């Protein structure tokens, strides 16, 4: 009868069948195979679950910013608000706004793909969403105004006419060809300057023809926060300081109509002899080498006044001192499809016009020659 044997016999066999060394080798080989397969499967699993990164371009309106911020903003600035999300500025657009600077940037967003868009920092880049830009030198926020398109802002040259009231000193500091710059970038050019006298001898009504570097949003043109259309206000940093005015025309740099001259009869009624005698032929209103009005003839006669007697009857009397003055003036006008304009207003019988004749300012009523 054989004696029972242990797990490993005297010859080193496992259960008396397999050598222990060979068994260990087999175990190690199997372990390596299993581990390798696990790594391959793990890599395949990680590869299949990794999200695809995509990019899209947006326009960010940063609003008005102080100079110490705008001086730092430039293309190439980037920020990563979260894992797999990045924003990089690709284009910069500055415009003036009430003495401050408005900044609009074009930026590229990158993030995990999500349908037809991306997930930037946990949400799609929607219109109106606020995004933060944080760099080593500045921190700011912007509102998404446009999504998609190229890496540069779509800008175009837009012609406008702006009407503003300026002091005569400031008006004379403006001239055609002057650039308007913000942060060293040219944002507009003065193409024409026309100035007219007003009731105040120290104030001029100025019509500025401008070419604006405007941004395109859909079918609209904007200059900063201003959508370009007649009637809206516009402020511009010029060599004469900050000019605030209203857009009167879009698509041209001159007032409506064709320039022309016209002889018009004007009347000043019941004025003092001092004023009546101060008006003489040859007097002009001019600005910047352009003649706005020239007096060619003056007629004076005693003014007629109406009085009421004690019995209630109406009497026509000759004023003992005051005079009526009839002036013939050659006016610089513009002929439009709807009529003739002078100083930006329709020239009609009965309309009161103001002439700044250098030494005096007169207000006279149109009586003929307006057609």
CSV table of C-alpha atoms in Angstrom, one decimal:
chain,number,residue,atom,x,y,z
A,1,UNK,CA,0.0,0.0,0.0
A,2,UNK,CA,1.4,3.4,-1.1
A,3,UNK,CA,1.8,6.2,1.3
A,4,UNK,CA,-0.2,9.3,0.6
A,5,UNK,CA,1.9,12.2,-0.9
A,6,UNK,CA,1.7,15.9,-0.2
A,7,UNK,CA,0.9,18.8,-2.7
A,8,UNK,CA,4.6,18.9,-3.7
A,9,UNK,CA,6.5,15.6,-3.7
A,10,UNK,CA,10.2,15.0,-3.1
A,11,UNK,CA,11.0,15.6,-6.8
A,12,UNK,CA,9.3,19.0,-6.8
A,13,UNK,CA,6.2,18.0,-8.7
A,14,UNK,CA,2.9,19.6,-8.0
A,15,UNK,CA,0.4,16.9,-7.0
A,16,UNK,CA,3.1,14.5,-8.2
A,17,UNK,CA,2.3,15.5,-11.9
A,18,UNK,CA,3.6,19.0,-12.8
A,19,UNK,CA,6.9,20.4,-11.9
A,20,UNK,CA,6.4,23.4,-9.6
A,21,UNK,CA,8.8,25.6,-11.7
A,22,UNK,CA,6.9,24.9,-14.8
A,23,UNK,CA,3.6,25.7,-13.1
A,24,UNK,CA,4.8,29.1,-11.9
A,25,UNK,CA,6.0,30.0,-15.4
A,26,UNK,CA,2.5,29.2,-16.7
A,27,UNK,CA,0.8,31.3,-14.0
A,28,UNK,CA,3.0,34.3,-14.8
A,29,UNK,CA,2.4,34.0,-18.5
A,30,UNK,CA,-1.3,33.9,-18.0
A,31,UNK,CA,-1.2,36.9,-15.6
A,32,UNK,CA,0.7,38.9,-18.2
A,33,UNK,CA,-1.7,38.0,-20.9
A,34,UNK,CA,-4.7,39.0,-18.8
A,35,UNK,CA,-3.1,42.3,-17.7
A,36,UNK,CA,-2.2,43.2,-21.3
A,37,UNK,CA,-5.7,42.5,-22.5
A,38,UNK,CA,-7.0,44.7,-19.7
A,39,UNK,CA,-4.8,47.6,-20.7
A,40,UNK,CA,-5.8,47.2,-24.3
A,41,UNK,CA,-9.5,47.2,-23.4
A,42,UNK,CA,-9.0,50.1,-21.1
A,43,UNK,CA,-7.3,52.1,-23.8
A,44,UNK,CA,-10.0,51.3,-26.2
A,45,UNK,CA,-12.6,52.2,-23.7
A,46,UNK,CA,-10.9,55.6,-22.9
A,47,UNK,CA,-10.5,56.3,-26.6
A,48,UNK,CA,-14.1,55.7,-27.4
A,49,UNK,CA,-15.3,57.8,-24.5
A,50,UNK,CA,-13.1,60.9,-25.1
A,51,UNK,CA,-15.2,63.8,-26.4
A,52,UNK,CA,-14.4,65.5,-29.7
A,53,UNK,CA,-13.2,69.1,-29.4
A,54,UNK,CA,-14.7,71.6,-31.9
A,55,UNK,CA,-14.4,75.4,-32.3
A,56,UNK,CA,-16.8,78.2,-33.1
A,57,UNK,CA,-16.4,82.0,-33.5
A,58,UNK,CA,-18.4,84.6,-31.6
A,59,UNK,CA,-18.6,88.4,-31.3
A,60,UNK,CA,-18.3,89.6,-27.7
A,61,UNK,CA,-19.4,93.1,-26.8
A,62,UNK,CA,-17.3,94.1,-23.8
A,63,UNK,CA,-19.1,97.4,-23.3
A,64,UNK,CA,-17.3,100.6,-22.3
A,65,UNK,CA,-13.9,100.0,-20.7
A,66,UNK,CA,-11.4,102.2,-19.0
A,67,UNK,CA,-8.2,103.0,-20.9
A,68,UNK,CA,-6.1,100.8,-18.6
A,69,UNK,CA,-8.2,97.8,-19.8
A,70,UNK,CA,-8.5,98.7,-23.5
A,71,UNK,CA,-4.7,99.3,-23.7
A,72,UNK,CA,-4.2,95.6,-22.8
A,73,UNK,CA,-6.7,93.9,-25.0
A,74,UNK,CA,-5.2,92.4,-28.2
A,75,UNK,CA,-5.6,89.5,-30.6
A,76,UNK,CA,-4.1,86.3,-29.2
A,77,UNK,CA,-5.3,86.8,-25.6
A,78,UNK,CA,-6.7,83.5,-24.3
A,79,UNK,CA,-8.4,82.1,-21.2
A,80,UNK,CA,-9.5,78.6,-20.1
A,81,UNK,CA,-12.5,78.7,-17.8
A,82,UNK,CA,-12.7,74.9,-17.4
A,83,UNK,CA,-11.3,71.7,-18.7
A,84,UNK,CA,-11.6,71.3,-22.4
A,85,UNK,CA,-12.9,74.9,-22.9
A,86,UNK,CA,-10.8,77.8,-24.2
A,87,UNK,CA,-11.4,81.3,-25.6
A,88,UNK,CA,-8.9,83.2,-27.8
A,89,UNK,CA,-9.4,86.7,-29.0
A,90,UNK,CA,-8.8,86.9,-32.8
A,91,UNK,CA,-9.8,90.5,-33.6
A,92,UNK,CA,-10.4,93.8,-31.8
A,93,UNK,CA,-12.8,96.7,-32.6
A,94,UNK,CA,-12.8,100.0,-30.6
A,95,UNK,CA,-15.4,102.8,-30.9
A,96,UNK,CA,-16.0,106.0,-28.9
A,97,UNK,CA,-19.0,106.3,-26.6
A,98,UNK,CA,-19.7,109.4,-24.6
A,99,UNK,CA,-16.1,110.1,-23.8
A,100,UNK,CA,-15.3,106.4,-23.1
A,101,UNK,CA,-14.2,103.6,-25.3
A,102,UNK,CA,-16.4,100.7,-26.2
A,103,UNK,CA,-14.6,97.4,-27.0
A,104,UNK,CA,-16.0,94.6,-29.2
A,105,UNK,CA,-13.9,91.5,-29.9
A,106,UNK,CA,-14.1,88.5,-32.1
A,107,UNK,CA,-13.1,85.3,-30.3
A,108,UNK,CA,-12.7,81.6,-31.0
A,109,UNK,CA,-14.3,79.2,-28.5
A,110,UNK,CA,-13.2,75.6,-28.3
A,111,UNK,CA,-15.0,72.9,-26.3
A,112,UNK,CA,-16.6,69.4,-26.6
A,113,UNK,CA,-18.9,69.0,-29.6
A,114,UNK,CA,-22.6,69.0,-28.8
A,115,UNK,CA,-24.8,68.4,-31.8
A,116,UNK,CA,-24.3,71.3,-34.2
A,117,UNK,CA,-22.6,73.5,-31.6
A,118,UNK,CA,-20.2,73.1,-28.7
A,119,UNK,CA,-20.4,73.0,-24.9
A,120,UNK,CA,-18.3,75.9,-23.8
A,121,UNK,CA,-17.7,75.8,-20.1
A,122,UNK,CA,-20.8,73.7,-19.6
A,123,UNK,CA,-23.3,75.4,-21.9
A,124,UNK,CA,-23.7,76.3,-25.6
A,125,UNK,CA,-22.5,79.8,-26.8
A,126,UNK,CA,-26.0,81.4,-27.0
A,127,UNK,CA,-26.8,85.0,-28.0
A,128,UNK,CA,-26.9,87.2,-24.9
A,129,UNK,CA,-24.7,84.9,-22.8
A,130,UNK,CA,-22.0,86.5,-20.8
A,131,UNK,CA,-18.4,85.2,-21.0
A,132,UNK,CA,-15.5,86.1,-18.9
A,133,UNK,CA,-12.0,86.8,-20.2
A,134,UNK,CA,-9.3,86.6,-17.5
A,135,UNK,CA,-5.6,87.1,-18.5
A,136,UNK,CA,-2.5,87.9,-16.6
A,137,UNK,CA,-3.0,91.6,-17.2
A,138,UNK,CA,-6.8,92.2,-17.2
A,139,UNK,CA,-10.2,90.8,-16.4
A,140,UNK,CA,-13.4,91.6,-18.2
A,141,UNK,CA,-16.7,90.2,-19.3
A,142,UNK,CA,-18.5,90.3,-22.6
A,143,UNK,CA,-22.0,89.6,-24.1
A,144,UNK,CA,-22.3,87.3,-27.1
A,145,UNK,CA,-23.8,89.4,-30.0
A,146,UNK,CA,-23.1,87.0,-32.9
A,147,UNK,CA,-22.2,83.3,-33.3
A,148,UNK,CA,-20.5,81.7,-36.2
A,149,UNK,CA,-18.6,83.1,-39.2
A,150,UNK,CA,-14.9,83.9,-39.6
A,151,UNK,CA,-12.2,84.9,-37.1
A,152,UNK,CA,-12.4,88.6,-38.0
A,153,UNK,CA,-15.1,91.1,-37.3
A,154,UNK,CA,-17.1,92.1,-40.4
A,155,UNK,CA,-16.6,95.9,-40.8
A,156,UNK,CA,-17.4,98.3,-43.6
A,157,UNK,CA,-17.2,102.0,-44.4
A,158,UNK,CA,-20.5,103.8,-43.8
A,159,UNK,CA,-21.0,107.4,-44.9
A,160,UNK,CA,-23.1,109.6,-42.7
A,161,UNK,CA,-23.9,113.3,-42.1
A,162,UNK,CA,-23.9,114.4,-38.4
A,163,UNK,CA,-25.4,117.7,-37.2
A,164,UNK,CA,-23.9,119.3,-34.1
A,165,UNK,CA,-23.8,122.7,-32.3
A,166,UNK,CA,-20.3,123.8,-31.6
A,167,UNK,CA,-18.5,126.9,-30.5
A,168,UNK,CA,-17.0,128.9,-33.4
A,169,UNK,CA,-13.5,128.1,-32.1
A,170,UNK,CA,-14.2,124.3,-32.1
A,171,UNK,CA,-15.9,124.4,-35.4
A,172,UNK,CA,-12.8,126.0,-37.0
A,173,UNK,CA,-10.6,123.3,-35.6
A,174,UNK,CA,-12.3,120.7,-37.8
A,175,UNK,CA,-11.4,120.2,-41.5
A,176,UNK,CA,-11.8,117.6,-44.2
A,177,UNK,CA,-9.3,114.7,-44.1
A,178,UNK,CA,-8.9,114.7,-40.3
A,179,UNK,CA,-8.9,111.1,-38.9
A,180,UNK,CA,-10.8,110.2,-35.7
A,181,UNK,CA,-8.8,107.7,-33.6
A,182,UNK,CA,-9.6,105.5,-30.6
A,183,UNK,CA,-6.7,103.8,-28.8
A,184,UNK,CA,-4.5,104.7,-31.8
A,185,UNK,CA,-6.8,103.0,-34.3
A,186,UNK,CA,-8.6,105.0,-37.0
A,187,UNK,CA,-12.4,104.6,-36.6
A,188,UNK,CA,-13.7,107.4,-38.7
A,189,UNK,CA,-12.6,110.2,-41.1
A,190,UNK,CA,-14.0,113.7,-41.5
A,191,UNK,CA,-14.9,114.2,-45.2
A,192,UNK,CA,-16.7,117.6,-45.2
A,193,UNK,CA,-17.4,120.4,-42.8
A,194,UNK,CA,-20.1,123.0,-43.3
A,195,UNK,CA,-20.9,125.5,-40.6
A,196,UNK,CA,-23.8,128.0,-40.3
A,197,UNK,CA,-24.3,131.0,-38.0
A,198,UNK,CA,-27.0,130.8,-35.3
A,199,UNK,CA,-28.9,133.2,-33.0
A,200,UNK,CA,-25.8,133.0,-30.7
A,201,UNK,CA,-22.8,134.6,-32.4
A,202,UNK,CA,-20.5,132.3,-30.5
A,203,UNK,CA,-22.2,129.1,-31.7
A,204,UNK,CA,-22.2,127.4,-35.0
A,205,UNK,CA,-24.5,124.7,-36.4
A,206,UNK,CA,-22.0,122.2,-38.1
A,207,UNK,CA,-22.8,119.5,-40.6
A,208,UNK,CA,-20.0,116.9,-40.6
A,209,UNK,CA,-19.7,114.4,-43.4
A,210,UNK,CA,-18.1,111.3,-42.0
A,211,UNK,CA,-16.9,107.9,-43.1
A,212,UNK,CA,-17.3,105.5,-40.2
A,213,UNK,CA,-15.7,102.1,-39.8
A,214,UNK,CA,-18.9,100.3,-38.8
A,215,UNK,CA,-19.5,96.7,-37.6
A,216,UNK,CA,-22.0,94.5,-39.4
A,217,UNK,CA,-24.6,92.6,-37.4
A,218,UNK,CA,-26.9,90.8,-39.8
A,219,UNK,CA,-28.3,93.5,-42.1
A,220,UNK,CA,-27.6,96.3,-39.7
A,221,UNK,CA,-24.5,98.6,-39.4
A,222,UNK,CA,-23.4,99.7,-35.9
A,223,UNK,CA,-20.9,102.1,-34.6
A,224,UNK,CA,-20.2,101.1,-31.0
A,225,UNK,CA,-23.6,100.7,-29.4
A,226,UNK,CA,-25.3,103.0,-32.1
A,227,UNK,CA,-27.3,101.4,-34.8
A,228,UNK,CA,-26.6,103.7,-37.8
A,229,UNK,CA,-29.8,105.4,-38.9
A,230,UNK,CA,-31.1,109.0,-39.2
A,231,UNK,CA,-32.1,110.6,-35.9
A,232,UNK,CA,-29.7,108.7,-33.6
A,233,UNK,CA,-27.1,110.4,-31.4
A,234,UNK,CA,-23.4,110.0,-32.1
A,235,UNK,CA,-20.3,111.1,-30.1
A,236,UNK,CA,-16.9,111.5,-31.6
A,237,UNK,CA,-13.5,112.4,-30.1
A,238,UNK,CA,-12.1,115.0,-32.5
A,239,UNK,CA,-9.4,117.6,-32.5
A,240,UNK,CA,-12.0,120.0,-31.3
A,241,UNK,CA,-12.8,117.7,-28.3
A,242,UNK,CA,-15.8,115.4,-27.9
A,243,UNK,CA,-18.4,116.3,-30.6
A,244,UNK,CA,-22.0,115.2,-29.8
A,245,UNK,CA,-24.5,115.3,-32.6
A,246,UNK,CA,-27.3,113.5,-34.5
A,247,UNK,CA,-27.2,111.6,-37.7
A,248,UNK,CA,-29.2,113.4,-40.4
A,249,UNK,CA,-28.3,111.3,-43.4
A,250,UNK,CA,-26.9,107.9,-44.1
A,251,UNK,CA,-25.2,106.9,-47.3
A,252,UNK,CA,-23.6,110.2,-48.2
A,253,UNK,CA,-21.1,112.8,-46.7
A,254,UNK,CA,-23.0,115.9,-47.8
A,255,UNK,CA,-26.4,117.3,-47.1
A,256,UNK,CA,-29.3,116.4,-49.4
A,257,UNK,CA,-29.7,118.1,-52.8
A,258,UNK,CA,-27.5,119.9,-55.2
A,259,UNK,CA,-25.6,123.1,-54.2
A,260,UNK,CA,-26.9,126.3,-55.7
A,261,UNK,CA,-27.3,130.1,-55.1
A,262,UNK,CA,-30.5,132.0,-55.0
A,263,UNK,CA,-31.4,135.7,-54.6
A,264,UNK,CA,-34.0,136.0,-51.8
A,265,UNK,CA,-35.8,139.0,-50.4
A,266,UNK,CA,-35.8,139.2,-46.6
A,267,UNK,CA,-37.5,141.7,-44.3
A,268,UNK,CA,-36.8,143.0,-40.9
A,269,UNK,CA,-39.8,144.8,-39.5
A,270,UNK,CA,-40.0,147.7,-37.0
A,271,UNK,CA,-36.3,147.7,-36.0
A,272,UNK,CA,-34.3,150.4,-34.4
A,273,UNK,CA,-32.5,152.9,-36.6
A,274,UNK,CA,-29.2,151.6,-35.2
A,275,UNK,CA,-29.9,148.1,-36.4
A,276,UNK,CA,-31.4,149.3,-39.7
A,277,UNK,CA,-28.3,151.4,-40.5
A,278,UNK,CA,-25.9,148.6,-39.6
A,279,UNK,CA,-27.0,146.5,-42.5
A,280,UNK,CA,-25.3,147.4,-45.8
A,281,UNK,CA,-24.6,145.8,-49.2
A,282,UNK,CA,-21.5,143.7,-49.4
A,283,UNK,CA,-21.9,142.2,-45.9
A,284,UNK,CA,-21.4,138.4,-45.8
A,285,UNK,CA,-21.8,135.3,-43.7
A,286,UNK,CA,-18.9,133.0,-44.4
A,287,UNK,CA,-17.0,130.1,-42.9
A,288,UNK,CA,-14.0,128.2,-44.0
A,289,UNK,CA,-13.7,130.2,-47.2
A,290,UNK,CA,-17.3,129.4,-48.2
A,291,UNK,CA,-19.8,132.2,-48.5
A,292,UNK,CA,-23.1,131.3,-46.9
A,293,UNK,CA,-24.9,134.6,-47.6
A,294,UNK,CA,-24.1,138.0,-49.3
A,295,UNK,CA,-26.1,141.2,-49.0
A,296,UNK,CA,-26.6,142.8,-52.4
A,297,UNK,CA,-29.2,145.5,-51.7
A,298,UNK,CA,-30.8,147.2,-48.8
A,299,UNK,CA,-34.0,149.3,-48.7
A,300,UNK,CA,-35.2,151.2,-45.7
A,301,UNK,CA,-38.5,153.0,-44.9
A,302,UNK,CA,-40.3,154.1,-41.8
A,303,UNK,CA,-42.0,151.3,-40.0
A,304,UNK,CA,-45.8,151.2,-40.0
A,305,UNK,CA,-47.6,150.5,-36.8
A,306,UNK,CA,-51.1,149.7,-35.9
A,307,UNK,CA,-52.9,151.6,-33.1
A,308,UNK,CA,-56.3,151.5,-31.6
A,309,UNK,CA,-58.2,154.7,-30.9
A,310,UNK,CA,-60.4,155.4,-27.8
A,311,UNK,CA,-63.5,154.7,-29.9
A,312,UNK,CA,-62.1,151.2,-30.7
A,313,UNK,CA,-61.2,152.0,-34.3
A,314,UNK,CA,-57.9,150.7,-35.9
A,315,UNK,CA,-55.4,153.2,-37.2
A,316,UNK,CA,-52.3,152.7,-39.3
A,317,UNK,CA,-49.5,155.1,-38.3
A,318,UNK,CA,-45.9,155.7,-39.4
A,319,UNK,CA,-43.5,155.0,-36.6
A,320,UNK,CA,-41.5,158.1,-35.8
A,321,UNK,CA,-38.2,156.3,-35.4
A,322,UNK,CA,-38.2,152.6,-36.2
A,323,UNK,CA,-37.8,151.3,-39.7
A,324,UNK,CA,-38.7,148.4,-41.9
A,325,UNK,CA,-35.7,147.0,-43.8
A,326,UNK,CA,-35.9,144.9,-47.0
A,327,UNK,CA,-32.7,143.0,-47.8
A,328,UNK,CA,-31.8,141.2,-51.0
A,329,UNK,CA,-29.4,138.4,-50.2
A,330,UNK,CA,-27.7,135.9,-52.3
A,331,UNK,CA,-28.0,132.7,-50.3
A,332,UNK,CA,-26.0,129.4,-50.6
A,333,UNK,CA,-28.8,126.8,-50.8
A,334,UNK,CA,-29.4,123.2,-51.7
A,335,UNK,CA,-32.0,122.2,-54.3
A,336,UNK,CA,-33.8,118.9,-53.4
A,337,UNK,CA,-36.7,117.0,-54.9
A,338,UNK,CA,-39.0,118.4,-52.1
A,339,UNK,CA,-37.8,122.1,-52.3
A,340,UNK,CA,-35.0,124.4,-51.5
A,341,UNK,CA,-33.1,124.3,-48.2
A,342,UNK,CA,-31.0,126.9,-46.5
A,343,UNK,CA,-28.9,126.0,-43.5
A,344,UNK,CA,-30.5,122.6,-43.4
A,345,UNK,CA,-34.1,123.9,-43.3
A,346,UNK,CA,-36.7,124.3,-46.0
A,347,UNK,CA,-36.7,127.8,-47.4
A,348,UNK,CA,-40.4,129.0,-47.4
A,349,UNK,CA,-42.2,132.3,-47.5
A,350,UNK,CA,-42.7,133.5,-43.9
A,351,UNK,CA,-39.8,131.4,-42.5
A,352,UNK,CA,-37.4,133.3,-40.3
A,353,UNK,CA,-33.7,132.8,-41.2
A,354,UNK,CA,-30.7,133.9,-39.2
A,355,UNK,CA,-27.7,135.6,-40.8
A,356,UNK,CA,-24.4,136.0,-39.0
A,357,UNK,CA,-22.9,139.1,-40.7
A,358,UNK,CA,-19.8,139.2,-38.6
A,359,UNK,CA,-20.5,142.5,-36.9
A,360,UNK,CA,-24.2,141.8,-36.3
A,361,UNK,CA,-26.6,138.9,-36.3
A,362,UNK,CA,-30.0,139.5,-37.8
A,363,UNK,CA,-33.2,137.5,-38.0
A,364,UNK,CA,-35.2,138.2,-41.1
A,365,UNK,CA,-38.4,136.8,-42.7
A,366,UNK,CA,-38.5,135.4,-46.2
A,367,UNK,CA,-40.9,137.4,-48.4
A,368,UNK,CA,-39.9,136.2,-51.9
A,369,UNK,CA,-37.3,134.4,-54.1
A,370,UNK,CA,-37.6,131.1,-52.2
A,371,UNK,CA,-39.0,129.2,-55.2
